[in-house]
Each structure stands twice: as structure tokens, then as C-alpha cells.
Amino acid sequence: MATIDTLHQDMMEWLINETDTVYSLPLIYERLTEVINHPRSSIADITMIISEDQGLTARLLKLANSPMFGFFSKIDTIDKAATIIGTQQLQALALAVSVMEVFTGIPEGLVNMKSFWQHSIACGIIARTLAIYHREINVERVFAAGILHDVGRLVMLTTIPDIVKELIVESRDEESLLFRTEENRFGFTHATVGGGLLANWKIPESIAEPVGCHHSPAAAKKFPLETSFIHMADIICKALGIGCNGEPFVPPLEPSTWERMDIPAGSLVEIVRHAEQQLEETLAILGESAP
Amino acid sequence: MNAAKVAIDRVTYLEERVSYLEEANCNYVALLDMLTSCSDFQADLNRDKSVEGIYRATLAQLGRLFPFQGMGILENKDDNSFALAVCEPSSCWNSLSIDIDAAIMDGTFAWALNRNQAISVPSANGNHTLLFHVIATQTSIRGMFISRLAGKNRSIDAPTLNTLSSILLTSAYSLENCNLYTILREHSQNLEEKVQERTNELLTARYMAEAAARELKISNEQLCNEIAERKRAENELIKAQKLESLGVFAGGIAHDFNNILTSILANLSFARMQIPHSHMIARRLEECEKATVRASELTQQLLTFARGGEPVKKLIDPVPIVKEAASFVLRGSSVRSRLDLPDGLWCVEADGGQLSQALHNLLINAAQAMPDGGEVTVRGENETLETDNSQRLPAGAYLKISVEDSGCGIPEENLSRIFDPYFTTKSQGSGLGLASVYSIVKRHGGTVGISSRIGEGSIFDIHLPASPGNQPTGVAVKEAAELRGAGRILIMDDEDFIREIATEILQYMGYEVESCADGREALERFQKARELNNPFSCVILDLTVPGGMGGKEAAAHLLKIDPDAVLIVSSGYSNDPIIANYKNYGFNGAIRKPFDADTLARELAKLIPKSN
């Protein structure tokens, strides 16, 4: 067994390393992180770094003015966005946007990328709405984790597209969940791969762990609540049929996550309706990055 | 040169990195120190149960986190309005208030309420940065933290902001706990009050229940008394029934005894008639006669209770009856009598025998009230009652007879019962004496009243309807010779000794007498005599003939034969309604047994004309 486990571990490391060599996180994210955490940094420093990337700046400003934030007046500069939305929140948004930009040029066919990002963004919005409802402090992190939760599947699609194709067919034929098929084949799932990649990129664990454990929420040790939001949001998106991530079936709900979130069942309708109102415009803003 | 520049640049860059990392490190160490002190902060929160105490502790902790120029906390009031509750230092109260008002006006405040993170905006005058952070738990907003940072667009590094958030979250939960604690305390107080209230209610209910139990006990006692009363009534009923059967028995005996007395009396009176008044035996015979009369009165009393008697009313003078009764009852006792009977007392329509009986009983009662002797006063008065009088009698003329003793008196509780039949306080009493007084007076249309005082004596007052102006038709005492008559008399009586003596007396009086034992025979003889043209002048019929035709039926038949027949009814039952109302039954006269020769002769003399 140990040899098989090691084999699986090696396989996953290979996948991540392979991805890391082809796709790397933009340097801008690293610099942003450093400035935000610096005790002497000012809004001006942060604004300066973001402004270097015109595309990022434009997308962030659009997001800041979208219904997702619903700020009462127009946010027309990054420094205003930084003061109003918050630097850490801006950082998380920048991460999500940057990662989406990384994975361009993935061959179409197996999975429609537009549809893939639709699912991911919807998941991010719903997870963020759940977090807002829960009065979490940094909801943009949950938003970013939601958007990035299936990044592992992108890794697989770019590195082992043939095997992924086989798995999808197998899953459809046998009417079993795709991530279960993955687990049977590799001993790990796309979730684990995604979590591994983000950790490799030194993305904060509050984002990496929920991504890595979104199909096995019980395994989340440090951020179980954030993981629960992603797990729940993923299921809601699949159930509502928003976008497609390659998974043909709706994954089962882990009862412990429901208990942890402690949200009245009646509120779920309100949460989903609230999220739907933001969906279209956010998709328009972020969906552009998808090829 | 170029390489050197690159190397210098590199060194500069690395020096910058080192200085950044050192600074960051210092910052992290400071943060860690601050976080360590959070346990003290927690203790402060736990110690202080007041909202203001929590605000103060929170501000103190945040002051350690970052050198804010000024800080304050706004409290979320019950009506969802916000008001500055505390500020640090207190000198910045006014300037903070201005900042808050501006933030509320431009919407920043509302935005900050909805974002669960620190919101920093430049102040209105642009001199400094304002930082807002909502103080909220998952369920409710407790307040708002506001602080001032020096300089426009100041930002605080992420770790410090995150720490700020977590301190304020802790504070929010403490505030919520505090609130819940207050609610809980109020509830428990309410609960205590309710418990007290309920306890009082239960206490009241218990008192009521006890009172009810007491009442129940009382009514139970009343019930017991009632039961005892009924038991007593039942015993009295049994006694009454016993007495009634005794009465029937006594009545039977009295009837027979009365017939014997009739014979004795008739013989005695007959014997006395046959000797001169001066004869020495005449006096003895007279005494015997009186004793026999008394004996007959006794049987009369027995018969009264055996049947209940209708008075045979005649107009009588009360005076001789009162005198006779007083001398008769009190003779030989230690009780003296004082009679107050003024002249001109009205006569009454009454049954002499019953009136006498009533007076006897009252006098006996008076005498018994004075076992050690004393004086009994009998007073007669004429009284005219108006309508609505105290006696509740119809208006008219009444004779009032009062019997007053100086005896022991009658207890109040017994006053209402003394006339009840069988009520007696004497071990030997029958309970019939005063009851018979009552019933006799009642039957005469009068009343009897009582007033008594313990130890002083009692007064019985009898009111009888009087007939003012009328005097009894005085039957002058006729000598035996004057009572002689002539004519044929038929006597019907089942007792042969009565037939014999009556025959003898009447023959002595000059009458021609036939006798028979029952009604049927009487009819035959009457019919036969008419056929022989030798009819009877008068027929004397006994009312009660055991096993044969009685007087009442015989009279009816006789009157059919001869409507003008003269008929006299005789009976021991003087209280028989036929005796009292003899005329209604076709009789011309009535003789009460026992009769003496005199009475018999007088009755006949009255009915049979001398000429005949």
C-alpha cells in the first residue's frame, strides 16, 4: 500500500510541477502581497503596483463597481477601490483574476472553457454570499477560492488530456461521479491537485485548503468553515446547472458542512436569489478573461 | 563599471529587503505581544458585565494594537440608531462626532455596517483617515468602531487589520453575551416574580380551600344536627304511633267502661230519686254519683284522643265551669287558687265537657309548675278585639280566661313547642295535656297564648268567641215529680244492663217502655206499633251497635216510615260528629253516655209534650 500511496504522491507532484513550469503565477501578485503586508506601505504603494497591469486594473475597477459590492458611488480609481474595498480584499480579487488569466489557451473539446469559468465564477459568488450571510471578515478570499476551486481540473486537462477524456467517458457510462472515478484511477482528485498547485504558488492557506478539500470537507483542518462554503456552493451550482466543469452529476452534500455553516434552510433560497442578481454582470466582467 | 553598478544596485536592493524584513519581523513580534495580551483583554471582558465596561476594555486593547489618534465606539440602540457611547481620548468626542455625521451623510457608514471588515476613508477635511469597523456577531450588529489615523489615505498593514477584526469580533460576542445575560437575568427575575405570584395564588387558594373545608365542617355539623333532629322526630313519630295505637286501645276500653259507668250512674241517680233528700244515704249516693261523673270525664278524655272530638256547642256560663275545675284539680294539693271572675262575664258557645277538660289541663299544668306550693290565679275578662289584633282572630267579642302561676317558668327554647303533641318535660307526662288545650280552643275558634319568665311563672291566656247579652236558658232544677211524663218509649241499646236501667228509670218516670238490642229489631217494633195504632212517642237509639244496625242507619229508616218520629241518639263517643250535629241526621236530641236519670228524664220531658 505504501508503494501505491507513494506512487500517487509522485504522480500528483509530477502533475503540479509540470503545470508550474508551463504556467506561473504573475509576479504582480507576489509584489502586491508584500506591499499589503508591509507595515509602512501606503495605499499609494498598492495602487502603483496594480496600476502597472492595465487589464487587471480595469477588471478590478469593474468588479468594484459591480452589484457584488453595491457601493453607493462610483469607484473610479484603484486607490479609492483599495480604501473602500480594502487592500486584502483587493489582493484576493487580483489573485482570482490573475489565475484565470494564467490558464488561457487550454484546448477546447473536452470541456468548454467559457462554461467552465461560468461554473467557477458562480461557485465563487455563491460561496461569497454564504460567507457574507455568515458575517465572515474576508469574504473576497472565499470568492477567490470559489473561482479557483476546480483549477486542478485545468491542470489535468493541460497535462493529461487523454486520460481525463477517458475518465469523463467512464464516469458517464457508469453513472458515477467524475471525482470518484478520478480517485479510483489516481488515488487523488482534481481538488487535491488544485490545492497542491495553489500551495505551491504560496497562495494563502485560507484559499488553498478550501480548494484542496472541496470534495472532502471533513479533511479540512485549518479552514473548515471556508471549505464548507465552497463545498456547498459547488453543489448549488451543479444543482442549478450553471456552467459546466466536466462533472456530469451533482455531488452529494456532506452533512457535517451543513451543520458547521449553521444556516437556516429557509435562508438558502434568499442566498441563492441574492447571488443570482450578481451573477450576470460578474460573469461579463471576469468571463472576458476566458478565451 | 556597469557590473559594479549592478552589484551596488543589488546590494541596495538586498539592504532594502533586509530592512523591510527586519521591520516586518518587528511588527509581527509586536503583534504577537499584543495577541498575547489578549488573554488579559478576555479576562477584562469577562470581569466586566456592563456594556460600557466592554467598550472601555475594547478601546484599551485596540490602543495597544495601533497608535490611533482617536477612537470611539457607537452603540446600536434598540431603535437601530447609532450614538457615540465612549471615546478615547475623551477630548476628541466632538471631532469624532463631526466625522461620524459626515460618514453617515455620504453613505460610508452604511457601507461599513454591511462590510464585516475595516473600511478606511479620507476624512471630510482631508487631514486624516477614518477607519470604521462594524462590531457584529453572526446574528446582530452591536455597534461600530471608529478611529482616526494621521494623514490622508493612510493604510494599515493586513496582519494588524486582521487582528483588529478579531478583537472587535470578540468584543461583539462579549456584548451579545452581556445582553443575553441581562435578558436572562430579567427572565429569571420575572420567573421569580411569577413563582412568587403563583405561590401567593396557591396560598390564597389554600386559604380558600381551608375556609371551604371549615364551611364544609360546619355544614357537616348542621347535617349531623339535622340527622339527630330527624332521628328525634322519628322517635317521636314512633312514640306517637305507639300512643295512637294505645289511644285506639284505650278508646275501645273507654267505650265499654263508659257503658258500665252509665249503668252505675243511672242506678245511683235512680236510687237517689227514690229516697228523700234528707235521707242519710242520699249524701253518700251523691258523692258516688260525683265520683262516677269524674270517672266518666276521664273516659271522655281518653275518647277525645282516641277519635278527636267535635265540640257539642251550647251556650254556657263559664263561671261555674271555672270554679268546678279549680276546686276539682287543686283540691288536696298545696296550691291555692285565686279566682278573679267579675260579674257580667260573657257566655260562650262551647262544649262544656271540653272546656272543662281544657281548664283542667291548664290547672294541672300550673299546679305541677309549683311542686312546693303557691298560688294560681284564674282571671276572666271580656274583651272586644278589633281587626288586625295581636291574637290574629277575627274582630268581635271574646272571653279571655287567664291562668297564671308563680312557678318555675318555661325556658325560651321550649315556648314554641309546648303545644306540640307528645312534647313534655316531665318524666311522667304524656305530652297530651297542653296539646289537647290547644286543639280544644282551636276547635272552638279561639286561641291560646303563653308568656313565661324563668323563675317567675307563666301565664296562659285563652280567647274564646263570646256571645254578649245571651244567657243560657236556665233549666230550673225540677223535682223528680216534675220530670214525670207519659208516652211510649222504645230504647235500642246493645248492652242489656243499660236497657234495663233505662227501662226502669223511664217506667219510674211514668213512661211505657219497650227495648231492643239493635236497629233492625227497633224498626220491626216501631212498624208493628204503628200498625197496632199504638206508636212510640220517642225512640232512643244507641249510635254504635257492634255487629248490628246502628243508630244512624236505623234513624234513616225510621224517618222514612214516619217523618215526624221523635228520635234521640245516645253514645259514649260524645265527640262523635253525629252527637255534635245530631239535627243533621234527623235526631231531635242527643244523650251522652253515661247519663244519669235526671238527664234522661229532662231530655224526654223537653221532647215529649205533656199533653200527650
Coordinates of C-alpha atoms in Angstrom, one line a residue, chain A:
Chain A
M1 CA 0.0 0.0 0.0
A2 CA 2.8 2.3 0.9
T3 CA 4.2 2.0 -2.6
I4 CA 0.9 2.8 -4.1
D5 CA 0.5 5.8 -1.9
T6 CA 4.0 7.0 -2.8
L7 CA 3.2 6.4 -6.4
H8 CA 0.1 8.5 -6.1
Q9 CA 2.1 11.2 -4.4
D10 CA 4.7 11.2 -7.1
M11 CA 2.1 11.4 -9.7
M12 CA 0.5 14.4 -8.2
E13 CA 3.8 16.2 -7.7
W14 CA 4.6 15.5 -11.3
L15 CA 1.3 17.0 -12.4
I16 CA 1.9 20.1 -10.3
N17 CA 5.5 20.6 -11.3
E18 CA 4.5 20.1 -15.0
T19 CA 1.9 22.8 -14.6
D20 CA 4.2 25.1 -12.7
T21 CA 6.8 25.0 -15.5
V22 CA 4.2 25.9 -18.1
Y23 CA 2.1 28.3 -16.1
S24 CA 3.4 30.5 -13.4
L25 CA 1.6 33.0 -11.1
P26 CA 2.2 36.5 -12.3
L27 CA 4.9 38.4 -10.4
I28 CA 2.5 41.2 -9.7
Y29 CA 0.6 39.1 -7.2
E30 CA 3.7 38.4 -5.2
R31 CA 4.6 42.1 -5.1
L32 CA 1.1 43.0 -4.1
T33 CA 1.2 40.6 -1.2
E34 CA 4.5 42.0 0.0
V35 CA 3.2 45.6 -0.1
I36 CA -0.1 44.9 1.6
N37 CA 1.6 43.1 4.5
H38 CA 4.3 45.8 4.9
P39 CA 3.7 48.0 8.0
R40 CA 5.0 51.1 6.3
S41 CA 3.2 50.7 3.0
S42 CA 0.5 53.1 2.0
I43 CA -2.5 52.9 -0.3
A44 CA -0.4 54.8 -2.9
D45 CA 2.2 51.9 -3.0
I46 CA -0.6 49.4 -3.6
T47 CA -2.2 51.5 -6.2
M48 CA 1.1 51.9 -8.0
I49 CA 1.7 48.1 -8.3
I50 CA -1.8 47.3 -9.5
S51 CA -1.8 50.2 -12.0
E52 CA 1.2 48.6 -13.8
D53 CA -1.2 45.9 -15.1
Q54 CA -3.8 47.8 -17.2
G55 CA -6.0 44.7 -17.7
L56 CA -6.1 43.9 -14.0
T57 CA -6.8 47.5 -13.1
A58 CA -9.7 47.6 -15.5
R59 CA -11.2 44.3 -14.3
L60 CA -10.8 45.2 -10.6
L61 CA -12.5 48.6 -11.1
K62 CA -15.3 46.9 -13.0
L63 CA -15.7 44.4 -10.2
A64 CA -15.6 47.1 -7.5
N65 CA -18.5 48.9 -9.3
S66 CA -20.5 45.6 -9.9
P67 CA -23.6 44.7 -7.9
M68 CA -21.4 42.3 -6.0
F69 CA -20.2 45.3 -3.9
G70 CA -23.1 47.6 -4.4
F71 CA -21.1 50.7 -3.3
F72 CA -23.2 53.8 -3.4
S73 CA -21.0 55.9 -5.6
K74 CA -18.7 55.2 -8.5
I75 CA -15.2 53.9 -7.7
D76 CA -13.1 55.3 -10.5
T77 CA -9.6 54.9 -9.1
I78 CA -7.7 51.9 -7.7
D79 CA -6.7 53.9 -4.6
K80 CA -10.4 54.5 -3.9
A81 CA -11.1 50.9 -4.5
A82 CA -8.3 50.0 -2.1
T83 CA -9.6 52.2 0.7
I84 CA -13.2 51.3 0.2
I85 CA -13.0 47.6 -0.6
G86 CA -9.9 47.0 1.5
T87 CA -6.4 46.1 0.4
Q88 CA -6.6 42.4 1.4
Q89 CA -9.9 42.1 -0.4
L90 CA -8.3 43.7 -3.5
Q91 CA -5.5 41.3 -3.2
A92 CA -7.8 38.3 -3.2
L93 CA -9.6 39.6 -6.2
A94 CA -6.4 40.2 -8.0
L95 CA -5.4 36.6 -7.3
A96 CA -8.6 35.3 -8.8
V97 CA -8.3 37.4 -11.9
S98 CA -4.6 36.6 -12.3
V99 CA -5.1 32.8 -12.1
M100 CA -7.9 33.0 -14.6
E101 CA -5.5 34.7 -17.0
V102 CA -2.9 32.1 -16.4
F103 CA -5.0 29.3 -17.8
T104 CA -5.6 30.6 -21.2
G105 CA -5.1 28.6 -24.3
I106 CA -6.4 25.3 -23.0
P107 CA -7.5 23.1 -25.8
E108 CA -11.3 23.2 -26.3
G109 CA -13.2 20.0 -26.9
L110 CA -13.2 18.1 -23.7
V111 CA -14.5 21.0 -21.7
N112 CA -16.0 24.2 -22.9
M113 CA -13.8 26.9 -21.1
K114 CA -16.5 29.5 -21.1
S115 CA -18.9 27.1 -19.4
F116 CA -16.1 26.0 -17.1
W117 CA -15.5 29.6 -15.9
Q118 CA -19.2 30.2 -15.6
H119 CA -19.4 27.4 -13.1
S120 CA -16.4 28.6 -11.3
I121 CA -17.4 32.2 -11.0
A122 CA -21.0 31.2 -10.0
C123 CA -19.5 29.0 -7.3
G124 CA -17.3 31.9 -6.2
I125 CA -20.3 34.3 -5.9
I126 CA -22.5 31.8 -4.1
A127 CA -19.7 30.9 -1.7
R128 CA -19.1 34.6 -1.1
T129 CA -22.8 35.2 -0.5
L130 CA -22.8 32.4 2.1
A131 CA -19.8 34.0 3.8
I132 CA -21.5 37.4 3.8
Y133 CA -24.5 35.8 5.3
H134 CA -22.3 34.2 7.9
R135 CA -20.7 37.6 8.6
E136 CA -17.2 36.4 7.7
I137 CA -14.4 39.0 7.8
N138 CA -12.7 38.5 4.4
V139 CA -15.3 37.4 2.0
E140 CA -13.2 38.1 -1.1
R141 CA -10.9 35.2 -0.1
V142 CA -13.9 32.9 -0.2
F143 CA -14.8 34.4 -3.5
A144 CA -11.3 33.7 -4.9
A145 CA -11.3 30.2 -3.5
G146 CA -14.7 29.6 -5.2
I147 CA -13.4 30.8 -8.6
L148 CA -10.3 28.6 -8.2
H149 CA -11.9 25.5 -6.7
D150 CA -11.6 23.5 -10.0
V151 CA -8.2 24.7 -11.0
G152 CA -6.9 21.2 -10.5
R153 CA -9.1 20.0 -13.4
L154 CA -7.4 22.6 -15.6
V155 CA -4.1 21.2 -14.5
M156 CA -5.2 17.7 -15.5
L157 CA -6.7 18.9 -18.8
T158 CA -3.5 20.6 -19.8
T159 CA -1.1 17.8 -18.7
I160 CA -3.1 14.5 -19.2
P161 CA -6.0 15.4 -21.6
D162 CA -6.3 11.9 -22.9
I163 CA -6.7 10.3 -19.5
V164 CA -9.2 13.0 -18.5
K165 CA -11.2 12.2 -21.6
E166 CA -11.2 8.5 -20.7
L167 CA -12.3 9.3 -17.1
I168 CA -15.2 11.6 -18.3
V169 CA -16.5 8.8 -20.6
E170 CA -16.1 6.2 -17.9
S171 CA -17.9 8.4 -15.4
R172 CA -20.8 9.0 -17.8
D173 CA -21.1 5.3 -18.8
E174 CA -21.0 4.1 -15.2
E175 CA -23.1 6.9 -13.9
S176 CA -20.6 7.7 -11.2
L177 CA -19.3 11.0 -10.1
L178 CA -16.2 12.2 -12.0
F179 CA -14.2 12.9 -8.9
R180 CA -14.9 9.4 -7.6
T181 CA -13.6 8.0 -10.9
E182 CA -10.5 10.2 -10.6
E183 CA -10.0 8.9 -7.1
N184 CA -10.3 5.3 -8.3
R185 CA -7.9 5.9 -11.0
F186 CA -5.2 8.1 -9.3
G187 CA -5.9 7.8 -5.6
F188 CA -6.5 11.6 -5.6
T189 CA -8.9 14.0 -7.2
H190 CA -8.7 17.3 -9.2
A191 CA -9.4 19.1 -5.8
T192 CA -6.2 17.7 -4.3
V193 CA -4.3 18.7 -7.3
G194 CA -5.7 22.3 -7.3
G195 CA -5.0 22.7 -3.6
G196 CA -1.5 21.4 -4.2
L197 CA -0.9 23.9 -7.1
L198 CA -2.1 26.9 -5.0
A199 CA 0.1 25.8 -2.1
N200 CA 3.0 25.5 -4.5
W201 CA 2.3 29.1 -5.6
K202 CA 2.4 30.2 -1.9
I203 CA -1.2 31.3 -2.1
P204 CA -2.5 31.8 1.5
E205 CA -3.8 28.6 3.1
S206 CA -7.2 30.1 3.7
I207 CA -7.6 29.8 -0.1
A208 CA -5.6 26.7 -0.9
E209 CA -7.1 24.4 1.7
P210 CA -10.8 25.0 0.8
V211 CA -9.9 24.4 -2.9
G212 CA -8.0 21.2 -2.0
C213 CA -10.7 19.8 0.3
H214 CA -13.9 20.9 -1.5
H215 CA -14.8 17.3 -2.2
S216 CA -13.7 16.0 1.2
P217 CA -14.6 18.8 3.6
A218 CA -14.0 16.6 6.6
A219 CA -10.3 16.7 5.7
A220 CA -10.0 20.5 6.1
K221 CA -8.2 21.1 9.4
K222 CA -7.4 24.8 9.4
F223 CA -10.3 26.4 7.4
P224 CA -13.2 24.0 7.7
L225 CA -15.8 26.8 7.5
E226 CA -14.4 28.3 4.3
T227 CA -14.2 24.7 2.9
S228 CA -17.8 24.2 3.8
F229 CA -18.8 27.4 1.8
I230 CA -17.0 26.1 -1.3
H231 CA -18.4 22.5 -0.9
M232 CA -21.9 23.9 -0.6
A233 CA -21.6 26.5 -3.3
D234 CA -20.2 23.8 -5.7
I235 CA -23.2 21.6 -5.1
I236 CA -25.7 24.5 -5.5
C237 CA -24.1 25.5 -8.9
K238 CA -24.3 21.9 -10.1
A239 CA -27.9 21.6 -9.0
L240 CA -28.9 24.9 -10.6
G241 CA -27.0 23.8 -13.8
I242 CA -25.0 27.0 -14.1
G243 CA -22.0 26.3 -16.4
C244 CA -20.2 23.0 -16.7
N245 CA -16.9 21.8 -15.1
G246 CA -16.9 18.4 -16.8
E247 CA -18.7 16.7 -13.8
P248 CA -21.9 15.2 -15.2
F249 CA -23.6 14.7 -11.8
V250 CA -24.4 16.6 -8.7
P251 CA -22.0 15.7 -5.9
P252 CA -23.6 14.6 -2.5
L253 CA -23.7 17.0 0.4
E254 CA -21.5 16.3 3.4
P255 CA -23.9 16.6 6.3
S256 CA -21.2 18.0 8.7
T257 CA -20.7 21.0 6.4
W258 CA -24.3 21.9 6.7
E259 CA -24.1 21.7 10.4
R260 CA -21.0 23.8 10.5
M261 CA -22.4 26.6 8.5
D262 CA -25.5 26.7 10.7
I263 CA -27.6 28.4 8.1
P264 CA -31.4 28.0 8.4
A265 CA -32.7 26.0 5.4
G266 CA -35.2 28.8 4.6
S267 CA -32.4 31.3 4.1
L268 CA -30.8 29.2 1.4
V269 CA -33.4 30.4 -1.1
E270 CA -32.7 34.0 -0.2
I271 CA -28.9 33.5 -0.5
V272 CA -29.2 31.9 -4.0
R273 CA -31.5 34.7 -5.2
H274 CA -29.1 37.3 -3.9
A275 CA -26.2 35.5 -5.6
E276 CA -28.1 35.2 -8.9
Q277 CA -28.6 39.0 -9.1
Q278 CA -24.8 39.4 -9.1
L279 CA -24.1 36.5 -11.4
E280 CA -24.7 38.0 -14.9
E281 CA -22.6 41.2 -14.5
T282 CA -19.7 39.4 -12.7
L283 CA -19.6 36.8 -15.4
A284 CA -19.5 39.6 -18.0
I285 CA -16.5 41.2 -16.2
L286 CA -14.5 38.1 -15.4
G287 CA -15.7 35.9 -18.3
E288 CA -13.8 38.1 -20.7
S289 CA -10.6 36.7 -19.5
A290 CA -11.7 33.3 -20.6
P291 CA -10.7 32.7 -24.2

